[in-house]
Amino acid sequence: ILGFFAKFHEKYSNSDGLEKDDYTQLQEYIDASRQIVYAAKAITDIAHNLKEFESSANDFLHQQRIVISDDWNEFDGVVRQQLSVTDQTNLTIKIEKIKTELVSRDEKQKSGYILQLKNEKLSEMEISTLMNVTREISSCKKSLISALEKMR
């Protein structure tokens, strides 16, 4: 994707080959594609952690795998609903609401992890891993939302 964009940019940035609006829209689509690839890479990077949670003897870690999966399915449903929204203003409002809810949910998860550490139910390493996974998933979601915004 980046290679294509570099060739595209080289060919059209200094010429009249495309109308300015078409060029700008195509740049948005390419950026959205980059965001989607980034999101896929982020999830791939934590796949081994998710498998570890799933097979963990620690009930809290095992439960987190289920919580993460359920949370992702909910996010997926919400994003899919936005694909059919045609009113740009309405879409912008809904996307802002999704972003706000993501931040709130992330903070709530972090607080829960810290509580588990304070209660000595998880080690610092386990908490660190959980927080890393949460951060990567959050980053992935933000990238997908950004892609959605650019595709509209």
PDB file of N, CA and C in Angstrom, residues 62-140:
ATOM      1  N   HIS A  62      -8.124 -15.852  32.170  1.00  0.00           N
ATOM      2  CA  HIS A  62      -8.976 -16.619  31.260  1.00  0.00           C
ATOM      3  C   HIS A  62     -10.264 -15.835  30.957  1.00  0.00           C
ATOM      4  N   GLN A  63     -10.830 -15.241  31.984  1.00  0.00           N
ATOM      5  CA  GLN A  63     -12.059 -14.455  31.798  1.00  0.00           C
ATOM      6  C   GLN A  63     -11.798 -13.232  30.921  1.00  0.00           C
ATOM      7  N   GLN A  64     -10.609 -12.662  31.019  1.00  0.00           N
ATOM      8  CA  GLN A  64     -10.291 -11.486  30.204  1.00  0.00           C
ATOM      9  C   GLN A  64     -10.328 -11.809  28.717  1.00  0.00           C
ATOM     10  N   ARG A  65      -9.941 -13.011  28.360  1.00  0.00           N
ATOM     11  CA  ARG A  65     -10.014 -13.412  26.951  1.00  0.00           C
ATOM     12  C   ARG A  65     -11.460 -13.389  26.475  1.00  0.00           C
ATOM     13  N   ILE A  66     -12.368 -13.840  27.312  1.00  0.00           N
ATOM     14  CA  ILE A  66     -13.792 -13.828  26.974  1.00  0.00           C
ATOM     15  C   ILE A  66     -14.307 -12.394  26.909  1.00  0.00           C
ATOM     16  N   VAL A  67     -13.911 -11.571  27.883  1.00  0.00           N
ATOM     17  CA  VAL A  67     -14.324 -10.164  27.905  1.00  0.00           C
ATOM     18  C   VAL A  67     -13.825  -9.441  26.656  1.00  0.00           C
ATOM     19  N   ILE A  68     -12.570  -9.676  26.292  1.00  0.00           N
ATOM     20  CA  ILE A  68     -11.986  -9.043  25.104  1.00  0.00           C
ATOM     21  C   ILE A  68     -12.749  -9.457  23.849  1.00  0.00           C
ATOM     22  N   SER A  69     -13.050 -10.733  23.742  1.00  0.00           N
ATOM     23  CA  SER A  69     -13.791 -11.237  22.583  1.00  0.00           C
ATOM     24  C   SER A  69     -15.188 -10.626  22.510  1.00  0.00           C
ATOM     25  N   ASP A  70     -15.893 -10.609  23.623  1.00  0.00           N
ATOM     26  CA  ASP A  70     -17.240 -10.028  23.655  1.00  0.00           C
ATOM     27  C   ASP A  70     -17.201  -8.537  23.319  1.00  0.00           C
ATOM     28  N   ASP A  71     -16.219  -7.838  23.886  1.00  0.00           N
ATOM     29  CA  ASP A  71     -16.056  -6.414  23.624  1.00  0.00           C
ATOM     30  C   ASP A  71     -15.783  -6.164  22.147  1.00  0.00           C
ATOM     31  N   TRP A  72     -14.938  -7.006  21.546  1.00  0.00           N
ATOM     32  CA  TRP A  72     -14.630  -6.843  20.123  1.00  0.00           C
ATOM     33  C   TRP A  72     -15.884  -7.070  19.269  1.00  0.00           C
ATOM     34  N   ASN A  73     -16.643  -8.086  19.597  1.00  0.00           N
ATOM     35  CA  ASN A  73     -17.867  -8.367  18.837  1.00  0.00           C
ATOM     36  C   ASN A  73     -18.847  -7.206  18.926  1.00  0.00           C
ATOM     37  N   GLU A  74     -18.945  -6.598  20.094  1.00  0.00           N
ATOM     38  CA  GLU A  74     -19.810  -5.427  20.258  1.00  0.00           C
ATOM     39  C   GLU A  74     -19.309  -4.267  19.396  1.00  0.00           C
ATOM     40  N   PHE A  75     -18.000  -4.009  19.447  1.00  0.00           N
ATOM     41  CA  PHE A  75     -17.401  -2.949  18.635  1.00  0.00           C
ATOM     42  C   PHE A  75     -17.654  -3.205  17.153  1.00  0.00           C
ATOM     43  N   ASP A  76     -17.450  -4.425  16.719  1.00  0.00           N
ATOM     44  CA  ASP A  76     -17.664  -4.791  15.323  1.00  0.00           C
ATOM     45  C   ASP A  76     -19.106  -4.489  14.895  1.00  0.00           C
ATOM     46  N   GLY A  77     -20.055  -4.832  15.740  1.00  0.00           N
ATOM     47  CA  GLY A  77     -21.456  -4.566  15.427  1.00  0.00           C
ATOM     48  C   GLY A  77     -21.746  -3.078  15.301  1.00  0.00           C
ATOM     49  N   VAL A  78     -21.186  -2.306  16.215  1.00  0.00           N
ATOM     50  CA  VAL A  78     -21.395  -0.852  16.184  1.00  0.00           C
ATOM     51  C   VAL A  78     -20.796  -0.252  14.920  1.00  0.00           C
ATOM     52  N   VAL A  79     -19.586  -0.666  14.573  1.00  0.00           N
ATOM     53  CA  VAL A  79     -18.934  -0.129  13.370  1.00  0.00           C
ATOM     54  C   VAL A  79     -19.716  -0.536  12.120  1.00  0.00           C
ATOM     55  N   ARG A  80     -20.156  -1.771  12.060  1.00  0.00           N
ATOM     56  CA  ARG A  80     -20.935  -2.217  10.902  1.00  0.00           C
ATOM     57  C   ARG A  80     -22.223  -1.408  10.740  1.00  0.00           C
ATOM     58  N   GLN A  81     -22.844  -1.033  11.853  1.00  0.00           N
ATOM     59  CA  GLN A  81     -24.049  -0.198  11.776  1.00  0.00           C
ATOM     60  C   GLN A  81     -23.734   1.149  11.139  1.00  0.00           C
ATOM     61  N   GLN A  82     -22.549   1.672  11.400  1.00  0.00           N
ATOM     62  CA  GLN A  82     -22.185   2.988  10.870  1.00  0.00           C
ATOM     63  C   GLN A  82     -21.953   2.948   9.361  1.00  0.00           C
ATOM     64  N   LEU A  83     -21.667   1.777   8.818  1.00  0.00           N
ATOM     65  CA  LEU A  83     -21.430   1.668   7.380  1.00  0.00           C
ATOM     66  C   LEU A  83     -22.670   2.032   6.568  1.00  0.00           C
ATOM     67  N   SER A  84     -23.849   1.890   7.171  1.00  0.00           N
ATOM     68  CA  SER A  84     -25.079   2.187   6.442  1.00  0.00           C
ATOM     69  C   SER A  84     -25.584   3.614   6.677  1.00  0.00           C
ATOM     70  N   VAL A  85     -24.896   4.373   7.537  1.00  0.00           N
ATOM     71  CA  VAL A  85     -25.314   5.750   7.805  1.00  0.00           C
ATOM     72  C   VAL A  85     -24.912   6.624   6.619  1.00  0.00           C
ATOM     73  N   THR A  86     -25.884   7.322   6.065  1.00  0.00           N
ATOM     74  CA  THR A  86     -25.602   8.159   4.892  1.00  0.00           C
ATOM     75  C   THR A  86     -25.471   9.641   5.235  1.00  0.00           C
ATOM     76  N   ASP A  87     -26.046  10.059   6.330  1.00  0.00           N
ATOM     77  CA  ASP A  87     -25.975  11.453   6.757  1.00  0.00           C
ATOM     78  C   ASP A  87     -24.626  11.706   7.429  1.00  0.00           C
ATOM     79  N   GLN A  88     -23.789  12.531   6.810  1.00  0.00           N
ATOM     80  CA  GLN A  88     -22.427  12.774   7.297  1.00  0.00           C
ATOM     81  C   GLN A  88     -22.421  13.375   8.700  1.00  0.00           C
ATOM     82  N   THR A  89     -23.327  14.288   8.982  1.00  0.00           N
ATOM     83  CA  THR A  89     -23.384  14.910  10.304  1.00  0.00           C
ATOM     84  C   THR A  89     -23.728  13.871  11.364  1.00  0.00           C
ATOM     85  N   ASN A  90     -24.707  13.044  11.064  1.00  0.00           N
ATOM     86  CA  ASN A  90     -25.114  11.988  11.985  1.00  0.00           C
ATOM     87  C   ASN A  90     -23.967  11.000  12.210  1.00  0.00           C
ATOM     88  N   LEU A  91     -23.267  10.663  11.140  1.00  0.00           N
ATOM     89  CA  LEU A  91     -22.126   9.744  11.247  1.00  0.00           C
ATOM     90  C   LEU A  91     -21.040  10.342  12.134  1.00  0.00           C
ATOM     91  N   THR A  92     -20.749  11.614  11.941  1.00  0.00           N
ATOM     92  CA  THR A  92     -19.719  12.282  12.744  1.00  0.00           C
ATOM     93  C   THR A  92     -20.084  12.246  14.225  1.00  0.00           C
ATOM     94  N   ILE A  93     -21.337  12.504  14.538  1.00  0.00           N
ATOM     95  CA  ILE A  93     -21.800  12.466  15.931  1.00  0.00           C
ATOM     96  C   ILE A  93     -21.648  11.059  16.507  1.00  0.00           C
ATOM     97  N   LYS A  94     -22.040  10.059  15.733  1.00  0.00           N
ATOM     98  CA  LYS A  94     -21.950   8.675  16.208  1.00  0.00           C
ATOM     99  C   LYS A  94     -20.502   8.244  16.397  1.00  0.00           C
ATOM    100  N   ILE A  95     -19.632   8.654  15.501  1.00  0.00           N
ATOM    101  CA  ILE A  95     -18.215   8.297  15.617  1.00  0.00           C
ATOM    102  C   ILE A  95     -17.607   8.951  16.852  1.00  0.00           C
ATOM    103  N   GLU A  96     -17.944  10.193  17.114  1.00  0.00           N
ATOM    104  CA  GLU A  96     -17.443  10.858  18.319  1.00  0.00           C
ATOM    105  C   GLU A  96     -17.919  10.133  19.572  1.00  0.00           C
ATOM    106  N   LYS A  97     -19.153   9.658  19.558  1.00  0.00           N
ATOM    107  CA  LYS A  97     -19.684   8.904  20.697  1.00  0.00           C
ATOM    108  C   LYS A  97     -18.903   7.600  20.878  1.00  0.00           C
ATOM    109  N   ILE A  98     -18.604   6.922  19.783  1.00  0.00           N
ATOM    110  CA  ILE A  98     -17.825   5.679  19.847  1.00  0.00           C
ATOM    111  C   ILE A  98     -16.443   5.957  20.445  1.00  0.00           C
ATOM    112  N   LYS A  99     -15.806   7.028  20.004  1.00  0.00           N
ATOM    113  CA  LYS A  99     -14.484   7.383  20.518  1.00  0.00           C
ATOM    114  C   LYS A  99     -14.525   7.645  22.023  1.00  0.00           C
ATOM    115  N   THR A 100     -15.531   8.386  22.459  1.00  0.00           N
ATOM    116  CA  THR A 100     -15.677   8.700  23.884  1.00  0.00           C
ATOM    117  C   THR A 100     -15.874   7.428  24.699  1.00  0.00           C
ATOM    118  N   GLU A 101     -16.705   6.534  24.189  1.00  0.00           N
ATOM    119  CA  GLU A 101     -16.952   5.272  24.887  1.00  0.00           C
ATOM    120  C   GLU A 101     -15.691   4.413  24.947  1.00  0.00           C
ATOM    121  N   LEU A 102     -14.870   4.454  23.897  1.00  0.00           N
ATOM    122  CA  LEU A 102     -13.609   3.700  23.901  1.00  0.00           C
ATOM    123  C   LEU A 102     -12.696   4.180  25.025  1.00  0.00           C
ATOM    124  N   VAL A 103     -12.545   5.477  25.149  1.00  0.00           N
ATOM    125  CA  VAL A 103     -11.672   6.038  26.185  1.00  0.00           C
ATOM    126  C   VAL A 103     -12.195   5.651  27.564  1.00  0.00           C
ATOM    127  N   SER A 104     -13.490   5.773  27.766  1.00  0.00           N
ATOM    128  CA  SER A 104     -14.096   5.432  29.052  1.00  0.00           C
ATOM    129  C   SER A 104     -13.891   3.949  29.387  1.00  0.00           C
ATOM    130  N   ARG A 105     -14.093   3.100  28.409  1.00  0.00           N
ATOM    131  CA  ARG A 105     -13.937   1.658  28.624  1.00  0.00           C
ATOM    132  C   ARG A 105     -12.483   1.306  28.925  1.00  0.00           C
ATOM    133  N   ASP A 106     -11.559   1.940  28.215  1.00  0.00           N
ATOM    134  CA  ASP A 106     -10.133   1.688  28.462  1.00  0.00           C
ATOM    135  C   ASP A 106      -9.749   2.059  29.887  1.00  0.00           C
ATOM    136  N   GLU A 107     -10.219   3.205  30.349  1.00  0.00           N
ATOM    137  CA  GLU A 107      -9.906   3.649  31.712  1.00  0.00           C
ATOM    138  C   GLU A 107     -10.492   2.694  32.746  1.00  0.00           C
ATOM    139  N   LYS A 108     -11.694   2.236  32.499  1.00  0.00           N
ATOM    140  CA  LYS A 108     -12.344   1.298  33.425  1.00  0.00           C
ATOM    141  C   LYS A 108     -11.559  -0.020  33.482  1.00  0.00           C
ATOM    142  N   GLN A 109     -11.109  -0.499  32.317  1.00  0.00           N
ATOM    143  CA  GLN A 109     -10.320  -1.740  32.289  1.00  0.00           C
ATOM    144  C   GLN A 109      -9.019  -1.567  33.052  1.00  0.00           C
ATOM    145  N   LYS A 110      -8.325  -0.467  32.828  1.00  0.00           N
ATOM    146  CA  LYS A 110      -7.055  -0.230  33.521  1.00  0.00           C
ATOM    147  C   LYS A 110      -7.257  -0.201  35.032  1.00  0.00           C
ATOM    148  N   SER A 111      -8.325   0.455  35.469  1.00  0.00           N
ATOM    149  CA  SER A 111      -8.614   0.509  36.907  1.00  0.00           C
ATOM    150  C   SER A 111      -8.842  -0.892  37.467  1.00  0.00           C
ATOM    151  N   GLY A 112      -9.550  -1.716  36.710  1.00  0.00           N
ATOM    152  CA  GLY A 112      -9.786  -3.097  37.139  1.00  0.00           C
ATOM    153  C   GLY A 112      -8.489  -3.891  37.224  1.00  0.00           C
ATOM    154  N   TYR A 113      -7.596  -3.664  36.293  1.00  0.00           N
ATOM    155  CA  TYR A 113      -6.312  -4.374  36.316  1.00  0.00           C
ATOM    156  C   TYR A 113      -5.488  -3.954  37.522  1.00  0.00           C
ATOM    157  N   ILE A 114      -5.463  -2.659  37.811  1.00  0.00           N
ATOM    158  CA  ILE A 114      -4.714  -2.159  38.959  1.00  0.00           C
ATOM    159  C   ILE A 114      -5.278  -2.734  40.252  1.00  0.00           C
ATOM    160  N   LEU A 115      -6.583  -2.835  40.330  1.00  0.00           N
ATOM    161  CA  LEU A 115      -7.221  -3.429  41.505  1.00  0.00           C
ATOM    162  C   LEU A 115      -6.773  -4.881  41.680  1.00  0.00           C
ATOM    163  N   GLN A 116      -6.683  -5.613  40.577  1.00  0.00           N
ATOM    164  CA  GLN A 116      -6.220  -7.007  40.645  1.00  0.00           C
ATOM    165  C   GLN A 116      -4.770  -7.071  41.150  1.00  0.00           C
ATOM    166  N   LEU A 117      -3.965  -6.103  40.742  1.00  0.00           N
ATOM    167  CA  LEU A 117      -2.581  -6.047  41.215  1.00  0.00           C
ATOM    168  C   LEU A 117      -2.535  -5.739  42.715  1.00  0.00           C
ATOM    169  N   LYS A 118      -3.337  -4.769  43.129  1.00  0.00           N
ATOM    170  CA  LYS A 118      -3.374  -4.409  44.556  1.00  0.00           C
ATOM    171  C   LYS A 118      -3.836  -5.583  45.413  1.00  0.00           C
ATOM    172  N   ASN A 119      -4.763  -6.358  44.898  1.00  0.00           N
ATOM    173  CA  ASN A 119      -5.274  -7.520  45.635  1.00  0.00           C
ATOM    174  C   ASN A 119      -4.389  -8.750  45.460  1.00  0.00           C
ATOM    175  N   GLU A 120      -3.268  -8.560  44.772  1.00  0.00           N
ATOM    176  CA  GLU A 120      -2.273  -9.610  44.542  1.00  0.00           C
ATOM    177  C   GLU A 120      -2.856 -10.832  43.833  1.00  0.00           C
ATOM    178  N   LYS A 121      -3.814 -10.583  42.952  1.00  0.00           N
ATOM    179  CA  LYS A 121      -4.401 -11.677  42.168  1.00  0.00           C
ATOM    180  C   LYS A 121      -3.666 -11.862  40.848  1.00  0.00           C
ATOM    181  N   LEU A 122      -2.927 -10.831  40.455  1.00  0.00           N
ATOM    182  CA  LEU A 122      -2.120 -10.893  39.236  1.00  0.00           C
ATOM    183  C   LEU A 122      -0.744 -10.310  39.524  1.00  0.00           C
ATOM    184  N   SER A 123       0.242 -10.815  38.813  1.00  0.00           N
ATOM    185  CA  SER A 123       1.601 -10.298  38.955  1.00  0.00           C
ATOM    186  C   SER A 123       1.761  -9.023  38.122  1.00  0.00           C
ATOM    187  N   GLU A 124       2.843  -8.319  38.370  1.00  0.00           N
ATOM    188  CA  GLU A 124       3.125  -7.120  37.577  1.00  0.00           C
ATOM    189  C   GLU A 124       3.290  -7.471  36.103  1.00  0.00           C
ATOM    190  N   MET A 125       3.882  -8.612  35.815  1.00  0.00           N
ATOM    191  CA  MET A 125       4.061  -9.038  34.430  1.00  0.00           C
ATOM    192  C   MET A 125       2.713  -9.303  33.762  1.00  0.00           C
ATOM    193  N   GLU A 126       1.812  -9.954  34.482  1.00  0.00           N
ATOM    194  CA  GLU A 126       0.493 -10.232  33.927  1.00  0.00           C
ATOM    195  C   GLU A 126      -0.289  -8.941  33.690  1.00  0.00           C
ATOM    196  N   ILE A 127      -0.190  -8.010  34.624  1.00  0.00           N
ATOM    197  CA  ILE A 127      -0.858  -6.718  34.467  1.00  0.00           C
ATOM    198  C   ILE A 127      -0.269  -5.967  33.278  1.00  0.00           C
ATOM    199  N   SER A 128       1.038  -5.993  33.180  1.00  0.00           N
ATOM    200  CA  SER A 128       1.706  -5.324  32.063  1.00  0.00           C
ATOM    201  C   SER A 128       1.235  -5.897  30.724  1.00  0.00           C
ATOM    202  N   THR A 129       1.136  -7.205  30.659  1.00  0.00           N
ATOM    203  CA  THR A 129       0.670  -7.859  29.433  1.00  0.00           C
ATOM    204  C   THR A 129      -0.773  -7.473  29.130  1.00  0.00           C
ATOM    205  N   LEU A 130      -1.621  -7.509  30.144  1.00  0.00           N
ATOM    206  CA  LEU A 130      -3.028  -7.118  29.956  1.00  0.00           C
ATOM    207  C   LEU A 130      -3.140  -5.674  29.469  1.00  0.00           C
ATOM    208  N   MET A 131      -2.362  -4.790  30.062  1.00  0.00           N
ATOM    209  CA  MET A 131      -2.416  -3.386  29.663  1.00  0.00           C
ATOM    210  C   MET A 131      -1.891  -3.197  28.240  1.00  0.00           C
ATOM    211  N   ASN A 132      -0.868  -3.945  27.875  1.00  0.00           N
ATOM    212  CA  ASN A 132      -0.348  -3.877  26.512  1.00  0.00           C
ATOM    213  C   ASN A 132      -1.403  -4.359  25.519  1.00  0.00           C
ATOM    214  N   VAL A 133      -2.052  -5.467  25.825  1.00  0.00           N
ATOM    215  CA  VAL A 133      -3.089  -6.007  24.955  1.00  0.00           C
ATOM    216  C   VAL A 133      -4.234  -5.003  24.822  1.00  0.00           C
ATOM    217  N   THR A 134      -4.644  -4.431  25.941  1.00  0.00           N
ATOM    218  CA  THR A 134      -5.716  -3.439  25.930  1.00  0.00           C
ATOM    219  C   THR A 134      -5.342  -2.235  25.068  1.00  0.00           C
ATOM    220  N   ARG A 135      -4.105  -1.777  25.212  1.00  0.00           N
ATOM    221  CA  ARG A 135      -3.636  -0.631  24.431  1.00  0.00           C
ATOM    222  C   ARG A 135      -3.623  -0.950  22.934  1.00  0.00           C
ATOM    223  N   GLU A 136      -3.159  -2.139  22.575  1.00  0.00           N
ATOM    224  CA  GLU A 136      -3.117  -2.522  21.164  1.00  0.00           C
ATOM    225  C   GLU A 136      -4.518  -2.645  20.568  1.00  0.00           C
ATOM    226  N   ILE A 137      -5.427  -3.224  21.327  1.00  0.00           N
ATOM    227  CA  ILE A 137      -6.802  -3.357  20.836  1.00  0.00           C
ATOM    228  C   ILE A 137      -7.436  -1.981  20.691  1.00  0.00           C
ATOM    229  N   SER A 138      -7.200  -1.119  21.655  1.00  0.00           N
ATOM    230  CA  SER A 138      -7.723   0.242  21.587  1.00  0.00           C
ATOM    231  C   SER A 138      -7.157   0.983  20.376  1.00  0.00           C
ATOM    232  N   SER A 139      -5.878   0.831  20.164  1.00  0.00           N
ATOM    233  CA  SER A 139      -5.229   1.453  19.005  1.00  0.00           C
ATOM    234  C   SER A 139      -5.814   0.924  17.701  1.00  0.00           C
ATOM    235  N   CYS A 140      -6.050  -0.368  17.666  1.00  0.00           N
ATOM    236  CA  CYS A 140      -6.659  -1.002  16.496  1.00  0.00           C
ATOM    237  C   CYS A 140      -8.043  -0.418  16.238  1.00  0.00           C
TER     238      CYS A 140
END
